[in-house]
Amino acid sequence: CNLQPKDAAKMPESAWKLLFYTLSWSYGIYLLFFTDYPFFYDPPSVFYDWKKGMDVPTDIAIAYLLQCSFYGHSIYATAYMDTWRKDSVVMLLHHVVTLTLIAFSYAFRDCKGSWRGLPGGRRLCWGKLRWVSRLSRDPRGPLNPPCSLCPGRFWFRLYWFPLKVLYATCYSSLQSVPNIPFYFFFNALLLVLTLMNIYWFLYIVLFVAKVLMGQMQEVNDVREYDVEDGKK
């Protein structure tokens, strides 16, 4: 792609995440909208007829396996393979929390952990690939794609996630199963993820603000360290 060495080093990370998020997002869309599961339109249905040790349908078990494998690998990748950024510690914590949610969700036959990953990362990775490829040809290229990510991430992570997931886990779960186990454990982890979503959304807002105020002469990831900081 005739990329600069710095950009060529980042390309595989974004390309891999784009590939996985596209596949997992597509499979999630299939489960939510092309099967008989009513989870999206009726989130409390996750807890209907819940009982300990209940069977997990094969198609949902596949979703658990894919997500668990990805986030297990992501813990290692963030620490030893990916570019270290200002939010890398938060990213590690995110992967640990997510993996814990998925594993305990499967162990207790509770789908609320498996549906926490509403689409968001896919758009970010796609946008970053576009920026990198454009920068290789024109460092002062169009800045509209980054700005377009802001509404998408807000819609999925800060609107649908609380509306669909947190409402079902914090309120509906107790209505259907008054003595549901690990109620505070699950919801505490989900609230931690919500705070992380707000944290990353603020990075996007900061980026867009710098672009609109003309403080950025070229497209840079605001999470990344300056060259001098990186050397330190």
CSV table of C-alpha atoms in Angstrom, one decimal:
chain,number,residue,atom,x,y,z
A,1,CYS,CA,0.0,0.0,0.0
A,2,ASN,CA,3.1,2.3,-0.1
A,3,LEU,CA,2.6,3.2,3.6
A,4,GLN,CA,5.2,4.9,5.7
A,5,PRO,CA,6.9,2.5,8.2
A,6,LYS,CA,5.0,4.0,11.1
A,7,ASP,CA,1.7,3.4,9.5
A,8,ALA,CA,2.6,0.0,8.1
A,9,ALA,CA,3.3,-1.2,11.6
A,10,LYS,CA,-0.3,-0.1,12.7
A,11,MET,CA,-2.1,-1.5,9.7
A,12,PRO,CA,-2.2,-5.2,10.7
A,13,GLU,CA,-3.7,-4.4,14.1
A,14,SER,CA,-6.6,-2.4,12.6
A,15,ALA,CA,-7.1,-4.8,9.7
A,16,TRP,CA,-7.3,-7.8,12.1
A,17,LYS,CA,-9.8,-6.0,14.4
A,18,LEU,CA,-11.8,-4.9,11.4
A,19,LEU,CA,-12.0,-8.5,10.1
A,20,PHE,CA,-13.0,-9.9,13.5
A,21,TYR,CA,-15.5,-7.2,14.3
A,22,THR,CA,-17.1,-7.5,10.9
A,23,LEU,CA,-17.6,-11.2,11.3
A,24,SER,CA,-18.8,-11.1,14.9
A,25,TRP,CA,-21.1,-8.1,14.2
A,26,SER,CA,-22.6,-10.0,11.2
A,27,TYR,CA,-23.1,-13.1,13.3
A,28,GLY,CA,-24.7,-11.0,16.1
A,29,ILE,CA,-27.0,-9.4,13.5
A,30,TYR,CA,-28.0,-12.9,12.4
A,31,LEU,CA,-28.8,-14.0,15.9
A,32,LEU,CA,-30.7,-10.9,16.8
A,33,PHE,CA,-32.7,-10.3,13.6
A,34,PHE,CA,-32.8,-13.6,11.6
A,35,THR,CA,-33.6,-16.1,14.3
A,36,ASP,CA,-36.5,-16.5,16.7
A,37,TYR,CA,-34.6,-15.0,19.7
A,38,PRO,CA,-36.5,-11.8,20.8
A,39,PHE,CA,-33.5,-10.4,22.8
A,40,PHE,CA,-33.2,-7.1,20.8
A,41,TYR,CA,-36.8,-6.1,20.8
A,42,ASP,CA,-37.6,-7.6,24.2
A,43,PRO,CA,-34.3,-7.6,26.3
A,44,PRO,CA,-36.1,-8.8,29.5
A,45,SER,CA,-36.8,-12.1,27.6
A,46,VAL,CA,-33.2,-13.1,28.3
A,47,PHE,CA,-34.4,-13.9,31.8
A,48,TYR,CA,-37.7,-15.6,31.0
A,49,ASP,CA,-37.8,-19.2,32.3
A,50,TRP,CA,-34.2,-18.8,33.5
A,51,LYS,CA,-32.9,-21.7,35.6
A,52,LYS,CA,-29.4,-22.7,36.8
A,53,GLY,CA,-27.8,-25.3,34.4
A,54,MET,CA,-30.2,-24.7,31.6
A,55,ASP,CA,-29.0,-25.7,28.1
A,56,VAL,CA,-27.3,-23.2,25.8
A,57,PRO,CA,-28.4,-23.4,22.2
A,58,THR,CA,-25.6,-24.2,19.8
A,59,ASP,CA,-25.7,-21.0,17.8
A,60,ILE,CA,-25.4,-18.9,21.0
A,61,ALA,CA,-22.6,-21.2,22.3
A,62,ILE,CA,-20.7,-20.4,19.1
A,63,ALA,CA,-21.1,-16.7,19.8
A,64,TYR,CA,-19.7,-17.3,23.3
A,65,LEU,CA,-16.7,-19.3,21.9
A,66,LEU,CA,-15.9,-16.6,19.3
A,67,GLN,CA,-16.1,-13.7,21.8
A,68,CYS,CA,-14.2,-15.5,24.5
A,69,SER,CA,-11.4,-16.6,22.2
A,70,PHE,CA,-11.0,-13.1,20.8
A,71,TYR,CA,-10.9,-11.3,24.1
A,72,GLY,CA,-8.6,-13.9,25.6
A,73,HIS,CA,-6.2,-13.3,22.7
A,74,SER,CA,-6.7,-9.5,23.0
A,75,ILE,CA,-5.3,-9.4,26.5
A,76,TYR,CA,-2.0,-10.8,25.2
A,77,ALA,CA,-2.1,-8.7,22.0
A,78,THR,CA,-2.7,-5.4,23.8
A,79,ALA,CA,0.2,-6.1,26.2
A,80,TYR,CA,2.7,-7.5,23.8
A,81,MET,CA,1.7,-6.9,20.2
A,82,ASP,CA,-0.3,-3.8,19.6
A,83,THR,CA,1.0,-0.2,19.6
A,84,TRP,CA,1.1,1.1,23.2
A,85,ARG,CA,-1.2,4.0,23.7
A,86,LYS,CA,-2.5,6.3,26.4
A,87,ASP,CA,-5.5,4.1,26.9
A,88,SER,CA,-3.8,0.8,26.7
A,89,VAL,CA,-4.1,0.1,30.5
A,90,VAL,CA,-7.8,0.9,30.2
A,91,MET,CA,-8.0,-1.4,27.2
A,92,LEU,CA,-6.4,-4.3,29.1
A,93,LEU,CA,-8.9,-3.8,31.9
A,94,HIS,CA,-11.7,-3.7,29.4
A,95,HIS,CA,-10.6,-7.1,27.9
A,96,VAL,CA,-10.3,-8.7,31.4
A,97,VAL,CA,-13.7,-7.4,32.4
A,98,THR,CA,-15.3,-8.5,29.2
A,99,LEU,CA,-13.7,-12.0,29.3
A,100,THR,CA,-14.9,-12.4,32.9
A,101,LEU,CA,-18.4,-11.4,31.9
A,102,ILE,CA,-18.5,-13.8,29.0
A,103,ALA,CA,-17.1,-16.7,31.0
A,104,PHE,CA,-19.4,-16.2,34.0
A,105,SER,CA,-22.3,-15.5,31.7
A,106,TYR,CA,-21.9,-18.9,30.1
A,107,ALA,CA,-21.3,-20.7,33.4
A,108,PHE,CA,-24.5,-19.3,34.8
A,109,ARG,CA,-26.5,-19.6,31.6
A,110,ASP,CA,-27.0,-15.8,31.4
A,111,CYS,CA,-27.0,-14.2,28.0
A,112,LYS,CA,-26.5,-10.6,29.3
A,113,GLY,CA,-22.8,-11.0,29.1
A,114,SER,CA,-22.7,-12.3,25.6
A,115,TRP,CA,-24.7,-9.3,24.2
A,116,ARG,CA,-22.6,-6.6,25.7
A,117,GLY,CA,-20.6,-6.1,22.5
A,118,LEU,CA,-22.9,-4.0,20.4
A,119,PRO,CA,-21.2,-2.7,17.2
A,120,GLY,CA,-18.8,0.1,17.6
A,121,GLY,CA,-15.3,-1.1,17.1
A,122,ARG,CA,-15.9,-2.2,13.5
A,123,ARG,CA,-16.6,1.4,12.4
A,124,LEU,CA,-13.6,2.7,14.3
A,125,CYS,CA,-11.2,0.2,12.7
A,126,TRP,CA,-12.6,0.8,9.3
A,127,GLY,CA,-12.3,4.5,9.7
A,128,LYS,CA,-8.7,4.2,10.9
A,129,LEU,CA,-7.7,2.0,7.9
A,130,ARG,CA,-9.2,4.7,5.7
A,131,TRP,CA,-7.2,7.4,7.4
A,132,VAL,CA,-4.0,5.5,7.2
A,133,SER,CA,-4.4,4.7,3.5
A,134,ARG,CA,-5.3,8.3,2.7
A,135,LEU,CA,-2.4,9.7,4.8
A,136,SER,CA,0.0,7.6,2.7
A,137,ARG,CA,-1.1,9.7,-0.3
A,138,ASP,CA,-2.1,13.0,1.3
A,139,PRO,CA,-1.2,13.8,4.9
A,140,ARG,CA,-3.6,16.7,4.8
A,141,GLY,CA,-6.5,14.7,3.3
A,142,PRO,CA,-10.2,14.9,4.2
A,143,LEU,CA,-11.1,14.8,7.9
A,144,ASN,CA,-14.8,14.0,7.5
A,145,PRO,CA,-14.6,10.2,8.2
A,146,PRO,CA,-13.3,10.7,11.8
A,147,CYS,CA,-16.1,13.1,12.6
A,148,SER,CA,-18.7,10.6,11.2
A,149,LEU,CA,-17.6,8.0,13.8
A,150,CYS,CA,-18.9,10.1,16.7
A,151,PRO,CA,-22.7,9.5,16.2
A,152,GLY,CA,-22.2,5.8,15.5
A,153,ARG,CA,-20.2,5.1,18.6
A,154,PHE,CA,-22.7,7.2,20.7
A,155,TRP,CA,-25.7,5.4,19.3
A,156,PHE,CA,-24.3,1.9,19.9
A,157,ARG,CA,-22.3,2.2,23.1
A,158,LEU,CA,-24.0,5.0,25.0
A,159,TYR,CA,-27.6,4.7,23.9
A,160,TRP,CA,-28.4,1.1,23.0
A,161,PHE,CA,-26.1,-0.5,25.5
A,162,PRO,CA,-27.7,1.2,28.5
A,163,LEU,CA,-31.2,1.0,26.9
A,164,LYS,CA,-31.1,-2.6,26.0
A,165,VAL,CA,-28.4,-4.3,28.2
A,166,LEU,CA,-28.3,-2.3,31.4
A,167,TYR,CA,-32.1,-2.0,31.7
A,168,ALA,CA,-32.5,-5.7,31.3
A,169,THR,CA,-29.7,-6.6,33.8
A,170,CYS,CA,-30.3,-4.0,36.4
A,171,TYR,CA,-34.1,-4.0,36.5
A,172,SER,CA,-35.8,-6.7,34.4
A,173,SER,CA,-33.6,-9.5,35.8
A,174,LEU,CA,-35.0,-9.0,39.3
A,175,GLN,CA,-38.5,-8.9,38.0
A,176,SER,CA,-38.2,-12.3,36.4
A,177,VAL,CA,-35.7,-14.0,38.8
A,178,PRO,CA,-35.9,-12.2,42.3
A,179,ASN,CA,-33.0,-14.3,43.7
A,180,ILE,CA,-30.9,-14.3,40.6
A,181,PRO,CA,-27.3,-15.2,41.5
A,182,PHE,CA,-24.4,-12.7,41.2
A,183,TYR,CA,-26.7,-9.8,40.5
A,184,PHE,CA,-24.3,-7.2,41.8
A,185,PHE,CA,-21.2,-8.9,40.4
A,186,PHE,CA,-22.5,-8.9,36.8
A,187,ASN,CA,-24.0,-5.4,36.9
A,188,ALA,CA,-20.9,-3.9,38.5
A,189,LEU,CA,-18.8,-5.2,35.6
A,190,LEU,CA,-21.3,-3.9,33.1
A,191,LEU,CA,-21.3,-0.5,34.7
A,192,VAL,CA,-17.5,-0.5,34.5
A,193,LEU,CA,-17.8,-1.1,30.8
A,194,THR,CA,-20.2,1.8,30.5
A,195,LEU,CA,-17.7,4.1,32.2
A,196,MET,CA,-15.1,2.9,29.7
A,197,ASN,CA,-17.4,3.6,26.8
A,198,ILE,CA,-17.8,7.2,28.1
A,199,TYR,CA,-14.0,7.4,28.5
A,200,TRP,CA,-13.4,6.4,24.8
A,201,PHE,CA,-16.2,8.6,23.6
A,202,LEU,CA,-14.6,11.6,25.1
A,203,TYR,CA,-11.4,10.8,23.1
A,204,ILE,CA,-13.5,11.0,19.9
A,205,VAL,CA,-15.1,14.2,21.1
A,206,LEU,CA,-11.6,15.6,21.7
A,207,PHE,CA,-10.5,14.5,18.3
A,208,VAL,CA,-13.5,16.1,16.6
A,209,ALA,CA,-13.1,19.3,18.6
A,210,LYS,CA,-9.4,19.6,17.6
A,211,VAL,CA,-10.3,19.1,13.9
A,212,LEU,CA,-13.2,21.7,14.0
A,213,MET,CA,-11.0,24.2,15.7
A,214,GLY,CA,-8.1,23.7,13.3
A,215,GLN,CA,-5.7,22.5,16.0
A,216,MET,CA,-4.7,19.4,14.0
A,217,GLN,CA,-2.8,19.9,10.8
A,218,GLU,CA,-2.9,16.2,10.0
A,219,VAL,CA,-4.9,13.2,11.1
A,220,ASN,CA,-3.5,11.7,14.3
A,221,ASP,CA,-4.9,9.3,16.8
A,222,VAL,CA,-5.2,11.4,20.0
A,223,ARG,CA,-4.7,8.2,22.1
A,224,GLU,CA,-1.1,7.8,20.8
A,225,TYR,CA,2.0,9.3,22.4
A,226,ASP,CA,4.1,11.9,20.6
A,227,VAL,CA,7.3,10.7,19.2
A,228,GLU,CA,9.3,12.3,22.1
A,229,ASP,CA,7.0,10.7,24.7
A,230,GLY,CA,7.2,7.3,22.9
A,231,LYS,CA,11.0,7.4,23.1
A,232,LYS,CA,10.8,8.2,26.9
